[in-house]
Amino acid sequence: MIAGEGALPERLARAIALAGPMPVSQFMAAANAHYYATRDPLGAAGDFVTAPEISQMFGELVGLWCADLWDRAGRPHCHWVELGPGRGTLAADARRSMAKAGFAPAIHLVETSPTLRAAQAERVADATWHDGVETLPTDGALLVVANEFFDALPIRQMVATPAGWRERLVACQDTLFLPIAGKGVPAVVVPEPLRDAAPGSVLEVSPASVAIVRALTVRLMRQGGAMLVVDYGHEGPLLGETLQAVRGHGFANPYETPGEVDLSAHVDFTTLAAAAQVAGAVAWGPVEQGEWLVKLGIDARAAALARSSPDRAEAIVADRARLVQGMGSLFKAMAVTAPAWPQPAGFA
Ligand code: SAH
């Protein structure tokens, strides 16, 4: 018997001692599951801040995006779904603006962390929670939103060496975790234009992300609806290591204190779009978050908010700037729609 006892680093060390070094994806999945299960990482006192936590304008505009799409699709029976809803702030803000537009779908939250489920219940008490996308309702269309969700999903890393591509594994010496070049992988798993990369080059792939996009796209094809993904990332596939650890609003070593730091990696929007297209759906974007928010009317929303709370006018201008310029060109929005659904706003 192998007992699942002790703190996470000890359990990881024991697993590596017994079964050998593990893929980066297995290390990241275990570390993040522990990290999110044991804390609320968001906000000034936490490790990082996300767009819905910066300003209510973000969730409100996401809600309007959903309501507009639902309206132009002919107002079908719909469920609203959020993947990795954090504190539930986006869901609460989106719901308020959807209701103003006459759209009041049931709310479904896909969340594995008990701590964050409790935070979400304070803001969206009547939601239905799911461990994964498999149990989402099968009646009616799905409008799915995922902000900074896919960056938290596990990635595999391939490293180019003079002897070919290898999968990076995480080894353990004493209590120190460290990345090593592990088993060889056949060159065909590396996209052709990148195959001859210089030794030391790193390629990241996220099969877990592709599997979720695929499963949801199958649902959109059957049930109708759309998915909105907002995250940091690039049009890929690209070479380069983006795995990062964040703690207390600064960078940390991803291999130190697993489960106590937030591990994330850039999202490869091209690969996610391709997964949706393979399953028959239409992919839109990615476009930069700032450009997308401006097209959705963030300036009018900021002006209206400033008029109704003049004492907060300066803060509202600063929040708008942070969402539109501060998050820079790194944050992007991408959408997937069922073929019979209209073109979503902000992607023209
Ligand atoms: N969307 C929120 C929170 C982002 S943090 C915001 O923008 O503020 C990432 C979120 O994804 C957390 O809620 C975390 O618990 C959740 N999460 C991470 N991995 C998950 C997984 N495999 N399944 C479901 N939820 C996950």
JSON list of N, CA, C and O and ligand atoms in Angstrom, two decimals, residues 32-33 36-37 39 41-42 48-53 58 82-90 110-113 116 120 130-132 146-154 212 262, ligand 1:
[
{"chain": "A", "resi": 32, "resn": "ASN", "atom": "N", "xyz": [-1.16, 22.75, -8.52]},
{"chain": "A", "resi": 32, "resn": "ASN", "atom": "CA", "xyz": [-2.26, 23.71, -8.62]},
{"chain": "A", "resi": 32, "resn": "ASN", "atom": "C", "xyz": [-3.52, 23.21, -7.92]},
{"chain": "A", "resi": 32, "resn": "ASN", "atom": "O", "xyz": [-4.27, 24.01, -7.35]},
{"chain": "A", "resi": 33, "resn": "ALA", "atom": "N", "xyz": [-3.77, 21.91, -7.96]},
{"chain": "A", "resi": 33, "resn": "ALA", "atom": "CA", "xyz": [-4.96, 21.39, -7.26]},
{"chain": "A", "resi": 33, "resn": "ALA", "atom": "C", "xyz": [-4.85, 21.73, -5.77]},
{"chain": "A", "resi": 33, "resn": "ALA", "atom": "O", "xyz": [-5.79, 22.20, -5.15]},
{"chain": "A", "resi": 36, "resn": "TYR", "atom": "N", "xyz": [-5.08, 25.80, -5.24]},
{"chain": "A", "resi": 36, "resn": "TYR", "atom": "CA", "xyz": [-6.42, 26.40, -5.31]},
{"chain": "A", "resi": 36, "resn": "TYR", "atom": "C", "xyz": [-7.36, 25.83, -4.24]},
{"chain": "A", "resi": 36, "resn": "TYR", "atom": "O", "xyz": [-8.28, 26.51, -3.80]},
{"chain": "A", "resi": 37, "resn": "ALA", "atom": "N", "xyz": [-7.13, 24.57, -3.85]},
{"chain": "A", "resi": 37, "resn": "ALA", "atom": "CA", "xyz": [-8.03, 23.96, -2.86]},
{"chain": "A", "resi": 37, "resn": "ALA", "atom": "C", "xyz": [-7.85, 24.58, -1.48]},
{"chain": "A", "resi": 37, "resn": "ALA", "atom": "O", "xyz": [-8.76, 24.55, -0.66]},
{"chain": "A", "resi": 39, "resn": "ARG", "atom": "N", "xyz": [-6.75, 27.88, -0.63]},
{"chain": "A", "resi": 39, "resn": "ARG", "atom": "CA", "xyz": [-6.74, 29.34, -0.42]},
{"chain": "A", "resi": 39, "resn": "ARG", "atom": "C", "xyz": [-7.56, 30.06, -1.47]},
{"chain": "A", "resi": 39, "resn": "ARG", "atom": "O", "xyz": [-7.85, 29.51, -2.53]},
{"chain": "A", "resi": 41, "resn": "PRO", "atom": "N", "xyz": [-6.63, 32.88, -3.79]},
{"chain": "A", "resi": 41, "resn": "PRO", "atom": "CA", "xyz": [-5.37, 33.54, -4.16]},
{"chain": "A", "resi": 41, "resn": "PRO", "atom": "C", "xyz": [-5.54, 34.96, -4.70]},
{"chain": "A", "resi": 41, "resn": "PRO", "atom": "O", "xyz": [-4.55, 35.63, -4.99]},
{"chain": "A", "resi": 42, "resn": "LEU", "atom": "N", "xyz": [-6.81, 35.41, -4.85]},
{"chain": "A", "resi": 42, "resn": "LEU", "atom": "CA", "xyz": [-7.05, 36.64, -5.60]},
{"chain": "A", "resi": 42, "resn": "LEU", "atom": "C", "xyz": [-7.02, 37.88, -4.71]},
{"chain": "A", "resi": 42, "resn": "LEU", "atom": "O", "xyz": [-7.32, 37.81, -3.53]},
{"chain": "A", "resi": 48, "resn": "PHE", "atom": "N", "xyz": [-2.33, 37.22, -6.84]},
{"chain": "A", "resi": 48, "resn": "PHE", "atom": "CA", "xyz": [-2.48, 37.91, -8.13]},
{"chain": "A", "resi": 48, "resn": "PHE", "atom": "C", "xyz": [-3.88, 38.52, -8.23]},
{"chain": "A", "resi": 48, "resn": "PHE", "atom": "O", "xyz": [-4.77, 38.20, -7.46]},
{"chain": "A", "resi": 49, "resn": "VAL", "atom": "N", "xyz": [-4.03, 39.43, -9.19]},
{"chain": "A", "resi": 49, "resn": "VAL", "atom": "CA", "xyz": [-5.30, 40.12, -9.42]},
{"chain": "A", "resi": 49, "resn": "VAL", "atom": "C", "xyz": [-5.73, 39.85, -10.85]},
{"chain": "A", "resi": 49, "resn": "VAL", "atom": "O", "xyz": [-4.89, 39.85, -11.76]},
{"chain": "A", "resi": 50, "resn": "THR", "atom": "N", "xyz": [-7.02, 39.59, -11.07]},
{"chain": "A", "resi": 50, "resn": "THR", "atom": "CA", "xyz": [-7.52, 39.32, -12.42]},
{"chain": "A", "resi": 50, "resn": "THR", "atom": "C", "xyz": [-8.46, 40.45, -12.85]},
{"chain": "A", "resi": 50, "resn": "THR", "atom": "O", "xyz": [-8.91, 41.24, -12.03]},
{"chain": "A", "resi": 51, "resn": "ALA", "atom": "N", "xyz": [-8.79, 40.46, -14.15]},
{"chain": "A", "resi": 51, "resn": "ALA", "atom": "CA", "xyz": [-9.61, 41.55, -14.71]},
{"chain": "A", "resi": 51, "resn": "ALA", "atom": "C", "xyz": [-10.93, 41.77, -13.94]},
{"chain": "A", "resi": 51, "resn": "ALA", "atom": "O", "xyz": [-11.25, 42.90, -13.61]},
{"chain": "A", "resi": 52, "resn": "PRO", "atom": "N", "xyz": [-11.71, 40.70, -13.63]},
{"chain": "A", "resi": 52, "resn": "PRO", "atom": "CA", "xyz": [-12.97, 40.97, -12.92]},
{"chain": "A", "resi": 52, "resn": "PRO", "atom": "C", "xyz": [-12.75, 41.54, -11.53]},
{"chain": "A", "resi": 52, "resn": "PRO", "atom": "O", "xyz": [-13.63, 42.22, -10.99]},
{"chain": "A", "resi": 53, "resn": "GLU", "atom": "N", "xyz": [-11.57, 41.29, -10.93]},
{"chain": "A", "resi": 53, "resn": "GLU", "atom": "CA", "xyz": [-11.26, 41.84, -9.61]},
{"chain": "A", "resi": 53, "resn": "GLU", "atom": "C", "xyz": [-10.77, 43.28, -9.71]},
{"chain": "A", "resi": 53, "resn": "GLU", "atom": "O", "xyz": [-10.76, 44.00, -8.71]},
{"chain": "A", "resi": 58, "resn": "PHE", "atom": "N", "xyz": [-15.50, 44.79, -16.29]},
{"chain": "A", "resi": 58, "resn": "PHE", "atom": "CA", "xyz": [-15.10, 43.61, -17.07]},
{"chain": "A", "resi": 58, "resn": "PHE", "atom": "C", "xyz": [-16.24, 42.59, -17.12]},
{"chain": "A", "resi": 58, "resn": "PHE", "atom": "O", "xyz": [-16.69, 42.19, -18.19]},
{"chain": "A", "resi": 82, "resn": "GLU", "atom": "N", "xyz": [-19.54, 29.18, -16.23]},
{"chain": "A", "resi": 82, "resn": "GLU", "atom": "CA", "xyz": [-18.19, 29.75, -16.10]},
{"chain": "A", "resi": 82, "resn": "GLU", "atom": "C", "xyz": [-17.22, 28.66, -15.64]},
{"chain": "A", "resi": 82, "resn": "GLU", "atom": "O", "xyz": [-17.51, 27.89, -14.72]},
{"chain": "A", "resi": 83, "resn": "LEU", "atom": "N", "xyz": [-16.05, 28.63, -16.30]},
{"chain": "A", "resi": 83, "resn": "LEU", "atom": "CA", "xyz": [-14.99, 27.69, -15.93]},
{"chain": "A", "resi": 83, "resn": "LEU", "atom": "C", "xyz": [-14.02, 28.40, -14.99]},
{"chain": "A", "resi": 83, "resn": "LEU", "atom": "O", "xyz": [-13.55, 29.50, -15.31]},
{"chain": "A", "resi": 84, "resn": "GLY", "atom": "N", "xyz": [-13.73, 27.84, -13.85]},
{"chain": "A", "resi": 84, "resn": "GLY", "atom": "CA", "xyz": [-12.76, 28.45, -12.91]},
{"chain": "A", "resi": 84, "resn": "GLY", "atom": "C", "xyz": [-13.16, 29.85, -12.50]},
{"chain": "A", "resi": 84, "resn": "GLY", "atom": "O", "xyz": [-12.45, 30.81, -12.78]},
{"chain": "A", "resi": 85, "resn": "PRO", "atom": "N", "xyz": [-14.30, 30.01, -11.81]},
{"chain": "A", "resi": 85, "resn": "PRO", "atom": "CA", "xyz": [-14.86, 31.34, -11.54]},
{"chain": "A", "resi": 85, "resn": "PRO", "atom": "C", "xyz": [-14.18, 32.12, -10.42]},
{"chain": "A", "resi": 85, "resn": "PRO", "atom": "O", "xyz": [-14.66, 33.22, -10.10]},
{"chain": "A", "resi": 86, "resn": "GLY", "atom": "N", "xyz": [-13.12, 31.63, -9.81]},
{"chain": "A", "resi": 86, "resn": "GLY", "atom": "CA", "xyz": [-12.43, 32.41, -8.78]},
{"chain": "A", "resi": 86, "resn": "GLY", "atom": "C", "xyz": [-13.35, 32.74, -7.61]},
{"chain": "A", "resi": 86, "resn": "GLY", "atom": "O", "xyz": [-13.89, 31.85, -6.97]},
{"chain": "A", "resi": 87, "resn": "ARG", "atom": "N", "xyz": [-13.51, 34.04, -7.36]},
{"chain": "A", "resi": 87, "resn": "ARG", "atom": "CA", "xyz": [-14.40, 34.47, -6.27]},
{"chain": "A", "resi": 87, "resn": "ARG", "atom": "C", "xyz": [-15.85, 34.60, -6.68]},
{"chain": "A", "resi": 87, "resn": "ARG", "atom": "O", "xyz": [-16.68, 35.01, -5.87]},
{"chain": "A", "resi": 88, "resn": "GLY", "atom": "N", "xyz": [-16.16, 34.38, -7.98]},
{"chain": "A", "resi": 88, "resn": "GLY", "atom": "CA", "xyz": [-17.54, 34.53, -8.44]},
{"chain": "A", "resi": 88, "resn": "GLY", "atom": "C", "xyz": [-17.88, 35.97, -8.80]},
{"chain": "A", "resi": 88, "resn": "GLY", "atom": "O", "xyz": [-19.04, 36.30, -9.07]},
{"chain": "A", "resi": 89, "resn": "THR", "atom": "N", "xyz": [-16.86, 36.83, -8.83]},
{"chain": "A", "resi": 89, "resn": "THR", "atom": "CA", "xyz": [-17.10, 38.26, -9.11]},
{"chain": "A", "resi": 89, "resn": "THR", "atom": "C", "xyz": [-17.59, 38.47, -10.54]},
{"chain": "A", "resi": 89, "resn": "THR", "atom": "O", "xyz": [-18.56, 39.19, -10.77]},
{"chain": "A", "resi": 90, "resn": "LEU", "atom": "N", "xyz": [-16.91, 37.82, -11.50]},
{"chain": "A", "resi": 90, "resn": "LEU", "atom": "CA", "xyz": [-17.33, 37.98, -12.90]},
{"chain": "A", "resi": 90, "resn": "LEU", "atom": "C", "xyz": [-18.77, 37.48, -13.08]},
{"chain": "A", "resi": 90, "resn": "LEU", "atom": "O", "xyz": [-19.60, 38.14, -13.72]},
{"chain": "A", "resi": 110, "resn": "VAL", "atom": "N", "xyz": [-18.09, 25.64, -13.02]},
{"chain": "A", "resi": 110, "resn": "VAL", "atom": "CA", "xyz": [-17.18, 24.49, -13.02]},
{"chain": "A", "resi": 110, "resn": "VAL", "atom": "C", "xyz": [-15.99, 24.85, -12.15]},
{"chain": "A", "resi": 110, "resn": "VAL", "atom": "O", "xyz": [-15.18, 25.71, -12.52]},
{"chain": "A", "resi": 111, "resn": "GLU", "atom": "N", "xyz": [-15.90, 24.24, -10.99]},
{"chain": "A", "resi": 111, "resn": "GLU", "atom": "CA", "xyz": [-14.88, 24.62, -10.01]},
{"chain": "A", "resi": 111, "resn": "GLU", "atom": "C", "xyz": [-14.54, 23.41, -9.17]},
{"chain": "A", "resi": 111, "resn": "GLU", "atom": "O", "xyz": [-15.42, 22.73, -8.65]},
{"chain": "A", "resi": 112, "resn": "THR", "atom": "N", "xyz": [-13.23, 23.15, -9.00]},
{"chain": "A", "resi": 112, "resn": "THR", "atom": "CA", "xyz": [-12.80, 22.01, -8.20]},
{"chain": "A", "resi": 112, "resn": "THR", "atom": "C", "xyz": [-12.43, 22.41, -6.77]},
{"chain": "A", "resi": 112, "resn": "THR", "atom": "O", "xyz": [-12.37, 21.55, -5.90]},
{"chain": "A", "resi": 113, "resn": "SER", "atom": "N", "xyz": [-12.16, 23.69, -6.53]},
{"chain": "A", "resi": 113, "resn": "SER", "atom": "CA", "xyz": [-11.67, 24.10, -5.21]},
{"chain": "A", "resi": 113, "resn": "SER", "atom": "C", "xyz": [-12.83, 24.35, -4.24]},
{"chain": "A", "resi": 113, "resn": "SER", "atom": "O", "xyz": [-13.67, 25.20, -4.48]},
{"chain": "A", "resi": 116, "resn": "LEU", "atom": "N", "xyz": [-12.81, 28.04, -3.03]},
{"chain": "A", "resi": 116, "resn": "LEU", "atom": "CA", "xyz": [-13.34, 29.02, -3.98]},
{"chain": "A", "resi": 116, "resn": "LEU", "atom": "C", "xyz": [-14.83, 28.80, -4.23]},
{"chain": "A", "resi": 116, "resn": "LEU", "atom": "O", "xyz": [-15.57, 29.75, -4.47]},
{"chain": "A", "resi": 120, "resn": "GLN", "atom": "N", "xyz": [-17.60, 31.67, -4.13]},
{"chain": "A", "resi": 120, "resn": "GLN", "atom": "CA", "xyz": [-18.56, 31.87, -5.23]},
{"chain": "A", "resi": 120, "resn": "GLN", "atom": "C", "xyz": [-20.00, 31.85, -4.70]},
{"chain": "A", "resi": 120, "resn": "GLN", "atom": "O", "xyz": [-20.85, 32.62, -5.16]},
{"chain": "A", "resi": 130, "resn": "HIS", "atom": "N", "xyz": [-20.16, 22.22, -10.65]},
{"chain": "A", "resi": 130, "resn": "HIS", "atom": "CA", "xyz": [-19.74, 21.00, -11.37]},
{"chain": "A", "resi": 130, "resn": "HIS", "atom": "C", "xyz": [-18.23, 20.80, -11.16]},
{"chain": "A", "resi": 130, "resn": "HIS", "atom": "O", "xyz": [-17.48, 21.78, -11.13]},
{"chain": "A", "resi": 131, "resn": "ASP", "atom": "N", "xyz": [-17.81, 19.54, -11.07]},
{"chain": "A", "resi": 131, "resn": "ASP", "atom": "CA", "xyz": [-16.38, 19.22, -10.99]},
{"chain": "A", "resi": 131, "resn": "ASP", "atom": "C", "xyz": [-15.71, 19.31, -12.36]},
{"chain": "A", "resi": 131, "resn": "ASP", "atom": "O", "xyz": [-14.50, 19.51, -12.46]},
{"chain": "A", "resi": 132, "resn": "GLY", "atom": "N", "xyz": [-16.49, 19.08, -13.40]},
{"chain": "A", "resi": 132, "resn": "GLY", "atom": "CA", "xyz": [-15.94, 19.10, -14.76]},
{"chain": "A", "resi": 132, "resn": "GLY", "atom": "C", "xyz": [-17.05, 19.44, -15.74]},
{"chain": "A", "resi": 132, "resn": "GLY", "atom": "O", "xyz": [-18.21, 19.63, -15.33]},
{"chain": "A", "resi": 146, "resn": "ALA", "atom": "N", "xyz": [-14.62, 31.70, -19.79]},
{"chain": "A", "resi": 146, "resn": "ALA", "atom": "CA", "xyz": [-13.43, 31.24, -19.06]},
{"chain": "A", "resi": 146, "resn": "ALA", "atom": "C", "xyz": [-12.42, 32.36, -19.03]},
{"chain": "A", "resi": 146, "resn": "ALA", "atom": "O", "xyz": [-11.78, 32.67, -20.05]},
{"chain": "A", "resi": 147, "resn": "ASN", "atom": "N", "xyz": [-12.27, 33.05, -17.88]},
{"chain": "A", "resi": 147, "resn": "ASN", "atom": "CA", "xyz": [-11.26, 34.09, -17.74]},
{"chain": "A", "resi": 147, "resn": "ASN", "atom": "C", "xyz": [-10.12, 33.57, -16.87]},
{"chain": "A", "resi": 147, "resn": "ASN", "atom": "O", "xyz": [-10.36, 33.15, -15.73]},
{"chain": "A", "resi": 148, "resn": "GLU", "atom": "N", "xyz": [-8.91, 33.63, -17.40]},
{"chain": "A", "resi": 148, "resn": "GLU", "atom": "CA", "xyz": [-7.74, 33.12, -16.68]},
{"chain": "A", "resi": 148, "resn": "GLU", "atom": "C", "xyz": [-7.98, 31.73, -16.10]},
{"chain": "A", "resi": 148, "resn": "GLU", "atom": "O", "xyz": [-7.65, 31.47, -14.94]},
{"chain": "A", "resi": 149, "resn": "PHE", "atom": "N", "xyz": [-8.58, 30.87, -16.88]},
{"chain": "A", "resi": 149, "resn": "PHE", "atom": "CA", "xyz": [-8.80, 29.48, -16.49]},
{"chain": "A", "resi": 149, "resn": "PHE", "atom": "C", "xyz": [-7.78, 28.57, -17.18]},
{"chain": "A", "resi": 149, "resn": "PHE", "atom": "O", "xyz": [-7.07, 27.81, -16.50]},
{"chain": "A", "resi": 150, "resn": "PHE", "atom": "N", "xyz": [-7.66, 28.69, -18.49]},
{"chain": "A", "resi": 150, "resn": "PHE", "atom": "CA", "xyz": [-6.81, 27.74, -19.22]},
{"chain": "A", "resi": 150, "resn": "PHE", "atom": "C", "xyz": [-5.33, 27.88, -18.84]},
{"chain": "A", "resi": 150, "resn": "PHE", "atom": "O", "xyz": [-4.58, 26.90, -18.91]},
{"chain": "A", "resi": 151, "resn": "ASP", "atom": "N", "xyz": [-4.91, 29.09, -18.42]},
{"chain": "A", "resi": 151, "resn": "ASP", "atom": "CA", "xyz": [-3.49, 29.25, -18.04]},
{"chain": "A", "resi": 151, "resn": "ASP", "atom": "C", "xyz": [-3.12, 28.41, -16.82]},
{"chain": "A", "resi": 151, "resn": "ASP", "atom": "O", "xyz": [-1.95, 28.14, -16.58]},
{"chain": "A", "resi": 152, "resn": "ALA", "atom": "N", "xyz": [-4.14, 28.02, -16.04]},
{"chain": "A", "resi": 152, "resn": "ALA", "atom": "CA", "xyz": [-3.87, 27.24, -14.82]},
{"chain": "A", "resi": 152, "resn": "ALA", "atom": "C", "xyz": [-3.86, 25.74, -15.09]},
{"chain": "A", "resi": 152, "resn": "ALA", "atom": "O", "xyz": [-3.54, 24.95, -14.19]},
{"chain": "A", "resi": 153, "resn": "LEU", "atom": "N", "xyz": [-4.22, 25.34, -16.31]},
{"chain": "A", "resi": 153, "resn": "LEU", "atom": "CA", "xyz": [-4.29, 23.89, -16.61]},
{"chain": "A", "resi": 153, "resn": "LEU", "atom": "C", "xyz": [-2.89, 23.36, -16.94]},
{"chain": "A", "resi": 153, "resn": "LEU", "atom": "O", "xyz": [-2.05, 24.09, -17.46]},
{"chain": "A", "resi": 154, "resn": "PRO", "atom": "N", "xyz": [-2.65, 22.08, -16.63]},
{"chain": "A", "resi": 154, "resn": "PRO", "atom": "CA", "xyz": [-1.30, 21.54, -16.77]},
{"chain": "A", "resi": 154, "resn": "PRO", "atom": "C", "xyz": [-0.77, 21.55, -18.22]},
{"chain": "A", "resi": 154, "resn": "PRO", "atom": "O", "xyz": [-1.52, 21.34, -19.16]},
{"chain": "A", "resi": 212, "resn": "ILE", "atom": "N", "xyz": [-10.69, 19.88, -22.88]},
{"chain": "A", "resi": 212, "resn": "ILE", "atom": "CA", "xyz": [-11.85, 20.64, -22.40]},
{"chain": "A", "resi": 212, "resn": "ILE", "atom": "C", "xyz": [-12.50, 21.41, -23.55]},
{"chain": "A", "resi": 212, "resn": "ILE", "atom": "O", "xyz": [-13.73, 21.42, -23.70]},
{"chain": "A", "resi": 262, "resn": "ASP", "atom": "N", "xyz": [1.27, 29.92, -7.33]},
{"chain": "A", "resi": 262, "resn": "ASP", "atom": "CA", "xyz": [0.38, 29.72, -8.47]},
{"chain": "A", "resi": 262, "resn": "ASP", "atom": "C", "xyz": [1.20, 29.39, -9.70]},
{"chain": "A", "resi": 262, "resn": "ASP", "atom": "O", "xyz": [2.05, 30.17, -10.11]},
{"chain": "B", "resi": 1, "resn": "SAH", "atom": "N1", "xyz": [-11.73, 33.33, -13.38]},
{"chain": "B", "resi": 1, "resn": "SAH", "atom": "C1", "xyz": [-11.33, 33.87, -12.10]},
{"chain": "B", "resi": 1, "resn": "SAH", "atom": "C2", "xyz": [-10.27, 33.02, -11.39]},
{"chain": "B", "resi": 1, "resn": "SAH", "atom": "C3", "xyz": [-9.02, 32.68, -12.13]},
{"chain": "B", "resi": 1, "resn": "SAH", "atom": "S1", "xyz": [-7.94, 31.63, -11.17]},
{"chain": "B", "resi": 1, "resn": "SAH", "atom": "C4", "xyz": [-10.88, 35.28, -12.25]},
{"chain": "B", "resi": 1, "resn": "SAH", "atom": "O1", "xyz": [-10.69, 35.72, -13.37]},
{"chain": "B", "resi": 1, "resn": "SAH", "atom": "O2", "xyz": [-10.74, 35.96, -11.23]},
{"chain": "B", "resi": 1, "resn": "SAH", "atom": "C5", "xyz": [-8.25, 30.02, -11.84]},
{"chain": "B", "resi": 1, "resn": "SAH", "atom": "C6", "xyz": [-9.56, 29.40, -11.45]},
{"chain": "B", "resi": 1, "resn": "SAH", "atom": "O3", "xyz": [-9.66, 28.12, -12.07]},
{"chain": "B", "resi": 1, "resn": "SAH", "atom": "C7", "xyz": [-9.78, 29.16, -9.96]},
{"chain": "B", "resi": 1, "resn": "SAH", "atom": "O4", "xyz": [-11.15, 29.35, -9.68]},
{"chain": "B", "resi": 1, "resn": "SAH", "atom": "C8", "xyz": [-9.37, 27.70, -9.81]},
{"chain": "B", "resi": 1, "resn": "SAH", "atom": "O5", "xyz": [-9.85, 27.08, -8.64]},
{"chain": "B", "resi": 1, "resn": "SAH", "atom": "C9", "xyz": [-9.95, 27.12, -11.06]},
{"chain": "B", "resi": 1, "resn": "SAH", "atom": "N2", "xyz": [-9.34, 25.85, -11.54]},
{"chain": "B", "resi": 1, "resn": "SAH", "atom": "C10", "xyz": [-8.03, 25.60, -11.72]},
{"chain": "B", "resi": 1, "resn": "SAH", "atom": "N3", "xyz": [-7.85, 24.36, -12.22]},
{"chain": "B", "resi": 1, "resn": "SAH", "atom": "C11", "xyz": [-9.09, 23.83, -12.38]},
{"chain": "B", "resi": 1, "resn": "SAH", "atom": "C12", "xyz": [-9.58, 22.59, -12.88]},
{"chain": "B", "resi": 1, "resn": "SAH", "atom": "N4", "xyz": [-8.74, 21.64, -13.32]},
{"chain": "B", "resi": 1, "resn": "SAH", "atom": "N5", "xyz": [-10.92, 22.40, -12.92]},
{"chain": "B", "resi": 1, "resn": "SAH", "atom": "C13", "xyz": [-11.77, 23.37, -12.50]},
{"chain": "B", "resi": 1, "resn": "SAH", "atom": "N6", "xyz": [-11.36, 24.55, -12.02]},
{"chain": "B", "resi": 1, "resn": "SAH", "atom": "C14", "xyz": [-10.04, 24.79, -11.95]}
]
